[in-house]
Short mmCIF file of C-alpha atoms in Angstrom, two decimals:
data_model
loop_
_atom_site.label_atom_id
_atom_site.label_comp_id
_atom_site.label_asym_id
_atom_site.label_seq_id
_atom_site.Cartn_x
_atom_site.Cartn_y
_atom_site.Cartn_z
CA UNK L 1 -0.07 -0.34 0.10
CA UNK L 2 2.86 2.38 0.54
CA UNK L 3 4.70 1.87 -2.50
CA UNK L 4 0.59 2.68 -4.29
CA UNK L 5 0.51 5.89 -2.05
CA UNK L 6 3.72 7.09 -3.39
CA UNK L 7 2.94 6.65 -6.93
CA UNK L 8 0.36 8.08 -6.25
CA UNK L 9 1.87 11.48 -4.86
CA UNK L 10 4.36 11.10 -7.56
CA UNK L 11 1.32 11.36 -10.01
CA UNK L 12 0.09 14.12 -8.61
CA UNK L 13 3.68 15.86 -8.14
CA UNK L 14 3.79 15.16 -12.08
CA UNK L 15 0.85 16.83 -12.81
CA UNK L 16 1.95 19.79 -10.94
CA UNK L 17 1.96 23.47 -12.70
CA UNK L 18 2.67 25.42 -9.73
CA UNK L 19 0.12 26.09 -7.96
CA UNK L 20 -2.37 24.16 -9.75
CA UNK L 21 -2.33 20.70 -11.28
CA UNK L 22 -3.81 19.40 -14.51
CA UNK L 23 -5.72 16.31 -15.02
CA UNK L 24 -2.79 14.71 -17.93
CA UNK L 25 -0.01 16.53 -19.59
CA UNK L 26 -1.64 16.90 -23.02
CA UNK L 27 -5.08 15.69 -23.09
CA UNK L 28 -6.23 18.04 -20.34
CA UNK L 29 -3.84 20.57 -19.88
CA UNK L 30 -5.92 22.89 -17.90
CA UNK L 31 -7.05 23.32 -14.65
CA UNK L 32 -10.15 21.96 -14.26
CA UNK L 33 -12.85 22.11 -11.67
CA UNK L 34 -13.49 18.89 -10.00
CA UNK L 35 -10.71 17.40 -10.73
CA UNK L 36 -8.75 20.22 -8.48
CA UNK L 37 -11.18 19.35 -5.90
CA UNK L 38 -10.79 15.28 -5.77
CA UNK L 39 -6.60 15.96 -6.06
CA UNK L 40 -6.55 18.75 -3.04
CA UNK L 41 -8.11 15.87 -1.18
CA UNK L 42 -5.21 13.76 -2.02
CA UNK L 43 -2.03 16.31 -1.57
CA UNK L 44 -3.76 17.55 1.61
CA UNK L 45 -2.38 13.82 3.02
CA UNK L 46 0.81 15.32 2.76
CA UNK L 47 1.04 18.82 1.89
CA UNK L 48 -2.02 20.99 3.37
CA UNK L 49 -0.46 24.18 2.39
CA UNK L 50 -0.68 22.85 -1.45
CA UNK L 51 -3.92 21.57 -0.84
CA UNK L 52 -5.37 24.88 0.16
CA UNK L 53 -3.11 26.41 -3.12
CA UNK L 54 -4.97 24.37 -5.30
CA UNK L 55 -8.53 25.21 -3.90
CA UNK L 56 -7.68 28.95 -4.08
CA UNK L 57 -5.91 28.86 -7.57
CA UNK L 58 -9.51 27.70 -8.81
CA UNK L 59 -11.85 30.29 -7.59
CA UNK L 60 -9.42 32.50 -8.65
CA UNK L 61 -11.22 31.43 -11.66
CA UNK L 62 -15.05 31.85 -10.51
CA UNK L 63 -17.40 34.55 -12.17
CA UNK L 64 -18.43 37.59 -10.49
CA UNK L 65 -22.40 35.79 -9.97
CA UNK L 66 -20.62 33.25 -8.14
CA UNK L 67 -20.07 30.17 -11.24
CA UNK L 68 -16.99 28.35 -10.87
CA UNK L 69 -16.05 27.44 -14.73
CA UNK L 70 -15.80 23.80 -15.28
CA UNK L 71 -12.04 24.93 -16.71
CA UNK L 72 -9.48 27.51 -15.76
CA UNK L 73 -7.00 28.72 -18.81
CA UNK L 74 -3.88 29.61 -17.23
CA UNK L 75 -2.23 29.95 -20.61
CA UNK L 76 -3.01 28.98 -24.23
CA UNK L 77 -2.04 25.70 -25.43
CA UNK L 78 -2.49 25.13 -29.39
CA UNK L 79 -2.91 21.55 -28.19
CA UNK L 80 -6.08 21.91 -26.56
CA UNK L 81 -9.96 22.39 -27.84
CA UNK L 82 -12.00 24.16 -27.54
CA UNK L 83 -9.37 26.97 -26.20
CA UNK L 84 -10.28 30.48 -24.09
CA UNK L 85 -10.91 31.92 -28.06
CA UNK L 86 -13.71 29.50 -28.48
CA UNK L 87 -14.94 30.05 -25.15
CA UNK L 88 -14.70 33.80 -24.83
CA UNK L 89 -15.73 34.50 -21.67
CA UNK L 90 -14.07 37.74 -21.57
CA UNK L 91 -13.13 36.48 -17.90
CA UNK L 92 -9.85 37.01 -16.31
CA UNK L 93 -8.31 34.68 -16.21
CA UNK L 94 -9.82 33.05 -19.03
CA UNK L 95 -12.33 30.18 -18.18
CA UNK L 96 -14.76 27.97 -19.71
CA UNK L 97 -18.91 28.57 -19.76
CA UNK L 98 -20.50 26.95 -17.60
CA UNK L 99 -19.53 24.74 -14.38
CA UNK L 100 -19.11 20.79 -12.78
CA UNK L 101 -20.29 18.89 -10.40
CA UNK L 102 -19.98 21.10 -7.63
CA UNK L 103 -18.09 18.86 -5.15
CA UNK L 104 -15.71 21.39 -3.64
CA UNK L 105 -17.39 22.41 -0.29
CA UNK L 106 -17.58 18.63 0.22
CA UNK L 107 -14.07 18.12 -0.31
CA UNK L 108 -13.46 21.30 1.99
CA UNK L 109 -15.75 20.13 4.91
CA UNK L 110 -12.95 16.88 4.90
CA UNK L 111 -10.45 19.11 5.18
CA UNK L 112 -12.18 20.74 8.54
CA UNK L 113 -13.17 17.36 9.95
CA UNK L 114 -10.22 16.09 9.45
CA UNK L 115 -7.21 19.14 9.88
CA UNK L 116 -6.73 21.48 12.23
CA UNK L 117 -6.82 25.34 13.39
CA UNK L 118 -5.24 26.03 10.05
CA UNK L 119 -7.75 24.33 7.53
CA UNK L 120 -10.68 25.77 9.80
CA UNK L 121 -9.36 29.63 8.99
CA UNK L 122 -9.14 28.73 5.42
CA UNK L 123 -12.60 27.70 5.13
CA UNK L 124 -13.64 30.98 6.77
CA UNK L 125 -11.89 33.12 4.16
CA UNK L 126 -13.79 30.63 0.83
CA UNK L 127 -16.77 30.27 2.89
CA UNK L 128 -18.60 33.27 1.06
CA UNK L 129 -17.37 32.60 -2.26
CA UNK L 130 -18.52 28.17 -1.59
CA UNK L 131 -22.09 30.17 -0.77
CA UNK L 132 -22.04 32.12 -3.57
CA UNK L 133 -21.00 28.74 -5.85
CA UNK L 134 -24.01 27.08 -4.56
CA UNK L 135 -26.36 30.11 -4.46
CA UNK L 136 -25.52 30.42 -8.88
CA UNK L 137 -26.52 27.43 -9.26
CA UNK L 138 -29.80 27.75 -7.62
CA UNK L 139 -30.25 30.59 -9.00
CA UNK L 140 -28.76 29.52 -12.71
CA UNK L 141 -29.57 26.01 -13.19
CA UNK L 142 -32.67 25.91 -11.45
CA UNK L 143 -34.25 29.02 -11.81
CA UNK L 144 -37.94 27.59 -11.74
CA UNK L 145 -36.85 26.92 -8.44
CA UNK L 146 -38.08 23.07 -9.15
CA UNK L 147 -35.96 21.34 -6.71
CA UNK L 148 -34.03 20.21 -10.34
CA UNK L 149 -30.77 20.88 -11.01
CA UNK L 150 -30.46 21.13 -14.75
CA UNK L 151 -27.54 20.76 -16.54
CA UNK L 152 -26.41 22.87 -19.90
CA UNK L 153 -24.20 21.13 -21.58
CA UNK L 154 -23.06 16.55 -21.15
CA UNK L 155 -19.36 18.43 -20.21
CA UNK L 156 -20.91 20.08 -16.90
CA UNK L 157 -21.90 16.88 -15.94
CA UNK L 158 -18.53 15.49 -15.47
CA UNK L 159 -19.81 12.23 -17.31
CA UNK L 160 -18.89 13.80 -20.57
CA UNK L 161 -19.62 10.60 -23.26
CA UNK L 162 -21.69 9.14 -21.73
CA UNK L 163 -25.45 7.74 -23.49
CA UNK L 164 -27.51 9.55 -20.72
CA UNK L 165 -27.83 12.41 -23.46
CA UNK L 166 -28.59 11.18 -25.69
CA UNK L 167 -31.66 12.01 -25.88
CA UNK L 168 -30.53 15.25 -25.80
CA UNK L 169 -28.08 15.52 -28.35
CA UNK L 170 -30.07 14.13 -30.27
CA UNK L 171 -32.62 16.92 -30.26
CA UNK L 172 -29.96 19.02 -31.47
CA UNK L 173 -29.41 21.24 -34.58
CA UNK L 174 -26.26 21.36 -36.29
CA UNK L 175 -26.43 24.57 -37.95
CA UNK L 176 -25.30 24.05 -42.01
CA UNK L 177 -22.26 26.67 -41.19
CA UNK L 178 -21.24 25.41 -38.10
CA UNK L 179 -17.11 26.96 -38.56
CA UNK L 180 -14.71 24.34 -39.01
CA UNK L 181 -12.43 23.23 -36.34
CA UNK L 182 -9.71 20.76 -35.69
CA UNK L 183 -10.55 18.48 -32.69
CA UNK L 184 -6.91 17.83 -30.75
CA UNK L 185 -8.31 15.11 -29.06
CA UNK L 186 -7.72 12.19 -31.10
CA UNK L 187 -3.97 12.85 -31.51
CA UNK L 188 -4.20 11.97 -27.93
CA UNK L 189 -5.95 9.33 -27.75
CA UNK L 190 -6.99 6.35 -29.84
CA UNK L 191 -10.02 7.84 -31.60
CA UNK L 192 -12.63 4.98 -30.97
CA UNK L 193 -12.28 5.85 -27.72
CA UNK L 194 -13.68 9.95 -28.12
CA UNK L 195 -16.90 10.91 -29.55
CA UNK L 196 -17.85 10.84 -32.99
CA UNK L 197 -17.38 13.93 -35.07
CA UNK L 198 -21.47 14.11 -35.55
CA UNK L 199 -21.17 14.69 -31.21
CA UNK L 200 -18.27 16.68 -31.35
CA UNK L 201 -20.59 18.66 -33.61
CA UNK L 202 -23.23 18.97 -31.31
CA UNK L 203 -21.14 19.95 -28.43
CA UNK L 204 -19.69 23.13 -30.33
CA UNK L 205 -23.32 24.13 -31.20
CA UNK L 206 -23.90 23.96 -27.44
CA UNK L 207 -20.42 25.97 -26.77
CA UNK L 208 -21.20 28.79 -30.32
CA UNK L 209 -24.36 29.34 -28.02
CA UNK L 210 -23.63 29.84 -24.70
CA UNK L 211 -20.82 32.34 -26.48
CA UNK L 212 -23.01 34.04 -28.51
CA UNK L 213 -25.56 35.13 -26.01
CA UNK L 214 -22.57 35.88 -23.69
CA UNK L 215 -23.30 33.26 -21.84
CA UNK L 216 -26.29 34.46 -20.19
CA UNK L 217 -27.92 31.52 -18.11
CA UNK L 218 -31.40 32.76 -18.31
CA UNK L 219 -30.95 32.33 -21.75
CA UNK L 220 -29.19 29.47 -21.78
CA UNK L 221 -31.94 27.90 -19.52
CA UNK L 222 -34.57 29.12 -21.55
CA UNK L 223 -33.79 28.20 -24.68
CA UNK L 224 -30.39 26.72 -24.99
CA UNK L 225 -29.89 23.63 -27.45
CA UNK L 226 -29.24 21.74 -24.44
CA UNK L 227 -31.50 20.90 -20.68
CA UNK L 228 -30.86 17.81 -19.13
CA UNK L 229 -31.15 16.94 -15.71
CA UNK L 230 -28.77 14.25 -13.96
CA UNK L 231 -28.66 12.30 -10.66
CA UNK L 232 -24.81 13.14 -10.48
CA UNK L 233 -24.93 16.98 -10.32
CA UNK L 234 -28.57 16.62 -8.54
CA UNK L 235 -26.88 14.16 -6.04
CA UNK L 236 -23.44 15.97 -5.70
CA UNK L 237 -25.08 19.38 -5.48
CA UNK L 238 -27.22 17.98 -2.53
CA UNK L 239 -24.77 16.34 -0.77
CA UNK L 240 -22.74 19.38 -0.99
CA UNK L 241 -25.29 21.57 0.71
CA UNK L 242 -25.83 19.17 3.51
CA UNK L 243 -22.31 19.74 3.95
CA UNK L 244 -22.30 23.31 3.32
CA UNK L 245 -24.98 23.61 6.41
CA UNK L 246 -22.69 21.37 8.16
CA UNK L 247 -19.60 23.43 8.02
CA UNK L 248 -22.06 26.24 8.47
CA UNK L 249 -22.72 25.67 12.09
CA UNK L 250 -19.04 24.21 12.94
CA UNK L 251 -17.53 27.74 11.89
CA UNK L 252 -20.59 29.71 13.58
CA UNK L 253 -21.90 31.13 9.98
CA UNK L 254 -25.09 31.24 11.35
CA UNK L 255 -26.67 33.95 8.22
CA UNK L 256 -25.98 31.48 5.79
CA UNK L 257 -27.99 28.51 7.81
CA UNK L 258 -31.55 29.05 7.01
CA UNK L 259 -30.28 29.89 2.55
CA UNK L 260 -28.60 26.35 2.46
CA UNK L 261 -31.60 24.47 4.14
CA UNK L 262 -33.76 25.88 1.63
CA UNK L 263 -31.47 24.50 -1.13
CA UNK L 264 -31.22 21.21 0.59
CA UNK L 265 -35.84 20.83 0.87
CA UNK L 266 -35.77 22.05 -2.24
CA UNK L 267 -33.30 19.98 -3.88
CA UNK L 268 -33.88 16.63 -2.09
CA UNK L 269 -38.02 17.20 -2.70
CA UNK L 270 -37.02 18.12 -6.45
CA UNK L 271 -35.50 14.23 -6.81
CA UNK L 272 -38.29 12.57 -7.36
CA UNK L 273 -38.30 13.70 -10.33
CA UNK L 274 -34.92 11.59 -11.55
CA UNK L 275 -36.92 8.33 -10.53
CA UNK L 276 -37.71 6.28 -13.20
CA UNK L 277 -40.58 3.84 -12.90
CA UNK L 278 -40.16 1.48 -15.22
CA UNK L 279 -36.51 1.14 -14.60
CA UNK L 280 -37.41 1.48 -10.16
CA UNK L 281 -34.07 3.78 -10.28
CA UNK L 282 -32.97 7.02 -10.18
CA UNK L 283 -32.24 8.34 -14.33
CA UNK L 284 -30.91 11.79 -16.43
CA UNK L 285 -34.00 13.20 -17.64
CA UNK L 286 -34.32 15.63 -20.66
CA UNK L 287 -35.80 18.49 -19.54
CA UNK L 288 -37.20 20.18 -22.35
CA UNK L 289 -39.28 16.12 -23.19
CA UNK L 290 -39.32 14.88 -19.99
CA UNK L 291 -37.81 11.90 -21.65
CA UNK L 292 -36.06 9.55 -19.34
CA UNK L 293 -32.83 7.98 -20.13
CA UNK L 294 -33.38 4.27 -19.30
CA UNK L 295 -30.21 2.68 -17.67
CA UNK L 296 -28.42 2.79 -13.93
CA UNK L 297 -25.17 4.71 -14.35
CA UNK L 298 -22.65 5.18 -11.13
CA UNK L 299 -24.50 8.66 -11.46
CA UNK L 300 -27.94 6.54 -9.88
CA UNK L 301 -26.17 5.17 -6.99
CA UNK L 302 -25.15 8.71 -5.45
CA UNK L 303 -28.51 8.63 -4.32
CA UNK L 304 -26.90 7.14 -1.69
CA UNK L 305 -23.90 9.69 -1.21
CA UNK L 306 -27.05 12.52 -0.69
CA UNK L 307 -29.23 10.20 1.31
CA UNK L 308 -32.18 9.93 -0.72
CA UNK L 309 -35.54 8.51 -1.34
CA UNK L 310 -38.49 6.31 0.20
CA UNK L 311 -37.17 3.23 1.83
CA UNK L 312 -38.75 1.58 -1.81
CA UNK L 313 -36.64 3.59 -3.83
CA UNK L 314 -33.62 2.74 -1.89
CA UNK L 315 -34.22 -1.32 -1.75
CA UNK L 316 -34.39 -0.98 -5.28
CA UNK L 317 -31.51 1.27 -5.86
CA UNK L 318 -29.65 -1.18 -3.02
CA UNK L 319 -30.58 -4.31 -5.65
CA UNK L 320 -29.59 -2.38 -8.83
CA UNK L 321 -26.56 -1.47 -6.95
CA UNK L 322 -25.50 -5.60 -6.26
CA UNK L 323 -26.58 -6.76 -9.36
CA UNK L 324 -24.48 -4.63 -11.04
CA UNK L 325 -21.32 -5.17 -8.68
CA UNK L 326 -21.63 -8.82 -9.71
CA UNK L 327 -21.48 -8.53 -13.09
CA UNK L 328 -18.10 -5.84 -12.56
CA UNK L 329 -14.75 -6.52 -12.08
CA UNK L 330 -14.40 -3.44 -10.90
CA UNK L 331 -17.22 -0.97 -9.90
CA UNK L 332 -18.92 1.25 -10.00
CA UNK L 333 -19.22 1.32 -14.06
CA UNK L 334 -20.18 4.07 -15.67
CA UNK L 335 -23.39 2.32 -18.16
CA UNK L 336 -25.22 -1.04 -16.65
CA UNK L 337 -23.35 -3.52 -17.97
CA UNK L 338 -26.50 -5.89 -18.94
CA UNK L 339 -28.50 -2.43 -20.26
CA UNK L 340 -28.86 -3.82 -23.70
CA UNK L 341 -28.51 -0.81 -25.73
#
């Protein structure tokens, strides 16, 4: 085990770019939102100061409206597409135009639980930014207060190429005048392991829509080409809000408590929207058409992480978990191995 831990530390150090880490050396050469959060959790175990620097550098990219983008572009790497010029968010530092699963509050709460007064002081420092981030998710991705956290791009889910998104992607109209572009991902990875060109055209169509409306979240929610509810983002936001509430109590941030409770109660109630009676589990759902995905995924099982569901729903999800794990060499797989598609 000690050898494995050292190997992990070596990989993290290899991906360190001085103040932030990259997920991989070439395919993903920038700072990614939830990658940095999870990496910070690993770094914390051997260098607290550097772990908090990872968090602070990520928060440097936070928008004025509270969003923490899914990519912070620290430089312009011509070997990556779509780069900062394509997103054109007019921010400093340059960033992408949407977010990623909001794990950050849960990670920081772990720091506080495991740590010392140093971690508590740092948590107090970033607490207003965490509040702004969760407030943004509530306002921008659930503007109708239904308790259903939406995603406006498959990349916002963190499960970029999952078949869950096919039902939303199929309704995207690729404009005939879509500007030609050169993909970079297939120069680093076997093209058979990457999205098709048609899928990528749809990805870029979504990005172009966001850029053309200056990344106005209300316009994107109302009229954007893609809008789905994702169990992963839904349940991660709910759990992170529960953790943020626990942190608020611990740090004596009493003025924040009622607002956070409101998010928890609303999203907990809204989670039933994702329950697919036919499948007997939580599934992704298109918010434009109401159509369900019909597969249990690793995101579905995050219902346990979020602590949601009736006794009957939990029993059904537990049965799915046991079935899938018994059919898998490693768990939890991103897609149900018994699915017929």
